[in-house]
Coordinates of C-alpha atoms in Angstrom, one line a residue:
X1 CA 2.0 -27.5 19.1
X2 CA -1.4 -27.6 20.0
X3 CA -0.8 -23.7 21.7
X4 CA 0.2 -22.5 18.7
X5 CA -2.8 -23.7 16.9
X6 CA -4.6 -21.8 18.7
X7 CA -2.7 -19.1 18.6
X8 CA -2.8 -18.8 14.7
X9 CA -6.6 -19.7 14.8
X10 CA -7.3 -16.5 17.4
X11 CA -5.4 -14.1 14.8
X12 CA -7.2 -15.4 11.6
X13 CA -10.5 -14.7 13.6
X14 CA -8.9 -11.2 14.5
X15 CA -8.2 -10.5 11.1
X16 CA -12.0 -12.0 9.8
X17 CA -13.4 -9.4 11.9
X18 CA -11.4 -6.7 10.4
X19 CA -12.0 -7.7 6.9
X20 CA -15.9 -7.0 7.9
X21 CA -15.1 -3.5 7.6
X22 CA -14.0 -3.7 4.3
X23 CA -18.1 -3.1 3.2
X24 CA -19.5 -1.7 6.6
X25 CA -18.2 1.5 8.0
X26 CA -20.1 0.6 11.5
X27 CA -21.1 -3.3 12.6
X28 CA -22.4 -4.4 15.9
X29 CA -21.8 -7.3 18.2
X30 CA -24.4 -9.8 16.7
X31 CA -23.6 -8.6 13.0
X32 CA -20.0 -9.3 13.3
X33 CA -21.1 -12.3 15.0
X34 CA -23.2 -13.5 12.2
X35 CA -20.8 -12.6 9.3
X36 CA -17.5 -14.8 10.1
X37 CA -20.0 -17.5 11.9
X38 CA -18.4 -17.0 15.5
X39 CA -20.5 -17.3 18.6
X40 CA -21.2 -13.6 20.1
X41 CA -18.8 -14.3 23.1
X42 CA -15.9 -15.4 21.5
X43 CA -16.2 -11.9 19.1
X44 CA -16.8 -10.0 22.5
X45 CA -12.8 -11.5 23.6
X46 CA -11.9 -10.7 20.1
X47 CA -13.4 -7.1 20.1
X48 CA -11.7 -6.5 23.4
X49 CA -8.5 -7.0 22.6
X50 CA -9.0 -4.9 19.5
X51 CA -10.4 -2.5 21.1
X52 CA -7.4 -2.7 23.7
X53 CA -4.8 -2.2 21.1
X54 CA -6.8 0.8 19.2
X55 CA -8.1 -1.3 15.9
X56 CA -11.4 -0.9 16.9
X57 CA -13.1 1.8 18.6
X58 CA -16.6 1.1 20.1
X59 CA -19.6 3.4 19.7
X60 CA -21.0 3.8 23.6
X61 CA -24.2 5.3 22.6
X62 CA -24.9 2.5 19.3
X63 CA -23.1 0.0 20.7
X64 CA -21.4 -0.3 17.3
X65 CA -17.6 -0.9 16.2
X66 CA -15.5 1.0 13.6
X67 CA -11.9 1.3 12.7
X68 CA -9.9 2.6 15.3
X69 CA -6.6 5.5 14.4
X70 CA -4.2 2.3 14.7
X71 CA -5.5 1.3 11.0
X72 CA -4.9 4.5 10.0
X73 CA -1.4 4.7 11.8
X74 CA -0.6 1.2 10.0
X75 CA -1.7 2.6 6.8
X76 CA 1.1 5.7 6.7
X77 CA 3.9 3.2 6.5
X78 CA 3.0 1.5 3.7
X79 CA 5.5 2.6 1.0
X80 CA 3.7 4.8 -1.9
X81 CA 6.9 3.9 -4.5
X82 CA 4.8 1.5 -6.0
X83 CA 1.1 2.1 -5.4
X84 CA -0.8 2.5 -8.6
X85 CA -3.1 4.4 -6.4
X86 CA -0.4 7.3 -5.4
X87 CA 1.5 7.3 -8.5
X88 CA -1.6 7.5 -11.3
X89 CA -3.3 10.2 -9.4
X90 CA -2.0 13.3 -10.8
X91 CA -2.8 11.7 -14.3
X92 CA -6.4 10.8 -13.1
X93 CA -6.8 14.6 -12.3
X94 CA -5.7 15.6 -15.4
X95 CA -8.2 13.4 -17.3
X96 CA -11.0 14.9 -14.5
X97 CA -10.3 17.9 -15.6
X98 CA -10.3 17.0 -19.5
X99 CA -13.1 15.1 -20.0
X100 CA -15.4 16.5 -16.8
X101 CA -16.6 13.4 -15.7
X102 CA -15.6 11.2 -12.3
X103 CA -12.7 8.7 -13.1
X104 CA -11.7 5.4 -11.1
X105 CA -9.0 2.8 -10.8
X106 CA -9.8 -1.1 -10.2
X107 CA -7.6 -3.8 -9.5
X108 CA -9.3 -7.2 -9.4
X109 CA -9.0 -9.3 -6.4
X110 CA -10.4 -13.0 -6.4
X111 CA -14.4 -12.5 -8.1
X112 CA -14.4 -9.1 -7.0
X113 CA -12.6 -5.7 -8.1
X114 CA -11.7 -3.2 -6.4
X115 CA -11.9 0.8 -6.6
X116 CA -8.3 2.2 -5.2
X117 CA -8.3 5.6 -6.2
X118 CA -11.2 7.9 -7.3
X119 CA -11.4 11.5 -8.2
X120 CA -14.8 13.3 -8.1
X121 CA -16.3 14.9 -11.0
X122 CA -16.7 18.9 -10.1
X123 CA -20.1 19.2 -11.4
X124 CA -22.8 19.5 -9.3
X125 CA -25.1 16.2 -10.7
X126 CA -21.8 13.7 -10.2
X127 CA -21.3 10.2 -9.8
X128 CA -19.4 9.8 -6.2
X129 CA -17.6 6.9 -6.5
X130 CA -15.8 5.7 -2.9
X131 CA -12.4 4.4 -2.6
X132 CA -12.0 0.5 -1.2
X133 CA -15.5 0.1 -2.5
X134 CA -15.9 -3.9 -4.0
X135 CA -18.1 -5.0 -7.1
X136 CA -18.6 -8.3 -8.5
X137 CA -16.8 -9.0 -11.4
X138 CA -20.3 -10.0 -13.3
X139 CA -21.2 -6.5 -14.4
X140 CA -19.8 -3.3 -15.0
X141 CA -17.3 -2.0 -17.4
X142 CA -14.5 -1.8 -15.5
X143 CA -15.2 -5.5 -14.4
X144 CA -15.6 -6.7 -18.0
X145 CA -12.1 -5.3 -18.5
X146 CA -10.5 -6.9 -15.8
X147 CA -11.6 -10.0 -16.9
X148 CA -11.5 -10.0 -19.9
X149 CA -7.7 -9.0 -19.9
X150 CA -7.3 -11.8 -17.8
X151 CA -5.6 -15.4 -18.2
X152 CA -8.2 -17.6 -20.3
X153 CA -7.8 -19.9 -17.0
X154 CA -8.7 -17.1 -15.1
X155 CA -11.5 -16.3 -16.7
X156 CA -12.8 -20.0 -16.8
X157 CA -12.5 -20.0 -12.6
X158 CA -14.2 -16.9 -12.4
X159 CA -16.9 -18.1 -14.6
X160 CA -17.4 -21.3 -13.1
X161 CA -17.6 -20.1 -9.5
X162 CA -20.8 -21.3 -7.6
X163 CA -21.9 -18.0 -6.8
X164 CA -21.7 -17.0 -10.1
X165 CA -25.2 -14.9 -11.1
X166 CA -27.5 -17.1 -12.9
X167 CA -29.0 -14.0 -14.7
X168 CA -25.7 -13.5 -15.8
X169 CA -25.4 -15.5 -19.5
X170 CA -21.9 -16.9 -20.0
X171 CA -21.8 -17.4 -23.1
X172 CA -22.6 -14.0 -24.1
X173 CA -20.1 -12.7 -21.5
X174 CA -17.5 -14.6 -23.1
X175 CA -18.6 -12.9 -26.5
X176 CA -18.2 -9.7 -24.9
X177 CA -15.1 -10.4 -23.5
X178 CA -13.7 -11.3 -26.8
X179 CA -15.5 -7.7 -28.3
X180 CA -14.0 -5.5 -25.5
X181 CA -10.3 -7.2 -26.4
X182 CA -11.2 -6.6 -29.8
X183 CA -12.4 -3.0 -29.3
X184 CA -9.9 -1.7 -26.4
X185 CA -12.7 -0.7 -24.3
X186 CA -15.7 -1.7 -22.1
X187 CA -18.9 0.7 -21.9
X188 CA -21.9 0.3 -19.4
X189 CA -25.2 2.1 -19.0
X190 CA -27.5 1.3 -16.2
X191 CA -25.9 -2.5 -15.9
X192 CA -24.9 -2.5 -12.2
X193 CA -26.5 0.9 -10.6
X194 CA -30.0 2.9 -12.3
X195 CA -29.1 6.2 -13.7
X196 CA -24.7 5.5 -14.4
X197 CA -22.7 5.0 -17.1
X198 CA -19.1 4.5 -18.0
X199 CA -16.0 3.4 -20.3
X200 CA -13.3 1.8 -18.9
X201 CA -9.9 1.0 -20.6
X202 CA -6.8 -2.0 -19.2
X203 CA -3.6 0.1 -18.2
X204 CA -0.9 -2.3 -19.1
X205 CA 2.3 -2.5 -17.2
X206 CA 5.6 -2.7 -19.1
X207 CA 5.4 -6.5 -18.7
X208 CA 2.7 -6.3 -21.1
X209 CA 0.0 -7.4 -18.2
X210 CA -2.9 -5.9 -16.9
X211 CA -2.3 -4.0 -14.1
X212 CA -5.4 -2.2 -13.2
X213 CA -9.2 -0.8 -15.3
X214 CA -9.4 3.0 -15.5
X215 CA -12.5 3.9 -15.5
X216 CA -14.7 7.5 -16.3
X217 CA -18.1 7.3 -15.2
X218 CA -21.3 9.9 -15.0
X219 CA -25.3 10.2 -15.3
X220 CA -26.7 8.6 -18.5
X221 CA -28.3 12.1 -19.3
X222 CA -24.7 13.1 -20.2
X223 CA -22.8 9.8 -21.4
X224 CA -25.1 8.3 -24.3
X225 CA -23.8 4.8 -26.1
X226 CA -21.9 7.4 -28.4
X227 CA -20.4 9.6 -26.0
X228 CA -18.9 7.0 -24.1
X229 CA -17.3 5.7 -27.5
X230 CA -16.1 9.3 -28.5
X231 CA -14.6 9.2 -24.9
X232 CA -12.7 5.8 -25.3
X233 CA -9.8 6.7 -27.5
X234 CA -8.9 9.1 -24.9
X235 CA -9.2 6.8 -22.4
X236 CA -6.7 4.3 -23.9
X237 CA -3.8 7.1 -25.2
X238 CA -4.4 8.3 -20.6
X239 CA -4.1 4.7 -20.2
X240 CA -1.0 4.1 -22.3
X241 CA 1.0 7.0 -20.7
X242 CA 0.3 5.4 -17.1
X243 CA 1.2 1.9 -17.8
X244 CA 4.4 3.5 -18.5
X245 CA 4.8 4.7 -14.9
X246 CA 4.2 1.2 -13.5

C-alpha cells in the first residue's frame, strides 16, 4: 500500500512539473523547483525520467527545460470530433475576414479562462493573441462573459476566492454581470492590457449552456466604445450559428 503511495505521489509531481509549462515556454532547475515547492534534487530525478521518456527536452547551453516532441506526439491522438477549437475554426476565419480584426475562443477553467483557438488579424498593427494562453477571470470581456453566463453558485465561489483582486469591486462586477446578460455582450478597453480592446459574446451549446466566449479584439485607435457595440450584433448572430455545431 504504502509503494503505491508513492507511486501515485511521484506521478502527480510529474504531472506538477508539466503543468509549469502551461505559462513558461522555457524554466530552469531552481524555477521549477520553486514553483511546485519541491527540493531541487527530487525535480532533478523527476526531470530525468522526463527527459528519458522525451516530455522534456533540456537546453545544454541555458540549462533550461521545454516540452519535448512526446507532448506533441500525445497531442495528435486526441480526437478533434468534439473540440470546439477544431470545429469553430473555419467560422472564426470567416468573421477574421469580416470584421478585420483578431478573434478568440475561451473556455473557463477553475478562476482562470483559457484562449483555445485564435486567428490573427492580417493587418499590419494587430493584436497577437496566443493559443493556451490563461487570464484571470477578474478582467476582460471575454472573462466577464464566462462568468457571468455562469451558475449564480459559480459566480459566488469565483467571487469569494482568496485570491480574488482587491482592486477588483464586487459589487459593481456583479452589476456588470447582470448588464452583459442583459445586453448579450461584454466590451473592454485598456482593462487587462494598455493599448487593447474587445467584445466578446457566450456561444451556447444546444443544451442551452455556455460553452465557450468568442471574442474580437484590436488597438483602441480602431475599436472605440461605439465600434465595439456596432460589432456586437454580429458577434452574437457568428455566435448563434456555432453553438449550433456543438
Amino acid at each position: 500500500m504504502e509503494d503505491r503511495k508513492l507511486t501515485v505521489r511521484a506521478v502527480e509531481r510529474a504531472l506538477d512539473i508539466l503543468m509549469c509549462f502551461t505559462k513558461n515556454h522555457e524554466l530552469a532547475l531552481t524555477e521549477i523547483s520553486s514553483l511546485i515547492g519541491l527540493h531541487k534534487s527530487t525535480v532533478h530525478r523527476l526531470m530525468t525520467t522526463l527527459e528519458e521518456k522525451g516530455f522534456v527536452v533540456r537546453d545544454s547551453r541555458t540549462d533550461k527545460y521545454r516540452l519535448g516532441m512526446k507532448i506533441w506526439e500525445l497531442s495528435t491522438h486526441l480526437s478533434h470530433s468534439d473540440d470546439p477549437a477544431v470545429l469553430l475554426l473555419p467560422a472564426m476565419e470567416s468573421l477574421r475576414d469580416r470584421l478585420g480584426e483578431t478573434v478568440s475562443l475561451y473556455l473557463r477553467d477553475g478562476a482562470e479562462r483559457i484562449r483555445i483557438q485564435a486567428v490573427q488579424s492580417n493587418q499590419a498593427i494587430r493584436r497577437v493573441a496566443q493559443v493556451g494562453t490563461r487570464l484571470p477571470l477578474s478582467v476582460g470581456a471575454s472573462s466577464k462573459v464566462l462568468v457571468a453566463y455562469a451558475s449564480p453558485s459559480d459566480q459566488e465561489e469565483l467571487l469569494n476566492l482568496p485570491n480574488w483582486p482587491d482592486v477588483v469591486d464586487k459589487e459593481q462586477y456583479r452589476r456588470q454581470l447582470v448588464e452583459i446578460v442583459e445586453k448579450g455582450y461584454a466590451i473592454s478597453i485598456e482593462e487587462r492590457e494598455p493599448g487593447a480592446a474587445a467584445v466578446s459574446v457566450p456561444i451556447i451549446d444546444r443544451s442551452g449552456k455556455i460553452a465557450a466566449a468568442l471574442s474580437m479584439s484590436g488597438p483602441v485607435n480602431r475599436l472605440s466604445a461605439e465600434t465595439l457595440r456596432e460589432y456586437a450584433p454580429v458577434l452574437r448572430e457568428a455566435a448563434r450559428e456555432m453553438g449550433l455545431m456543438i
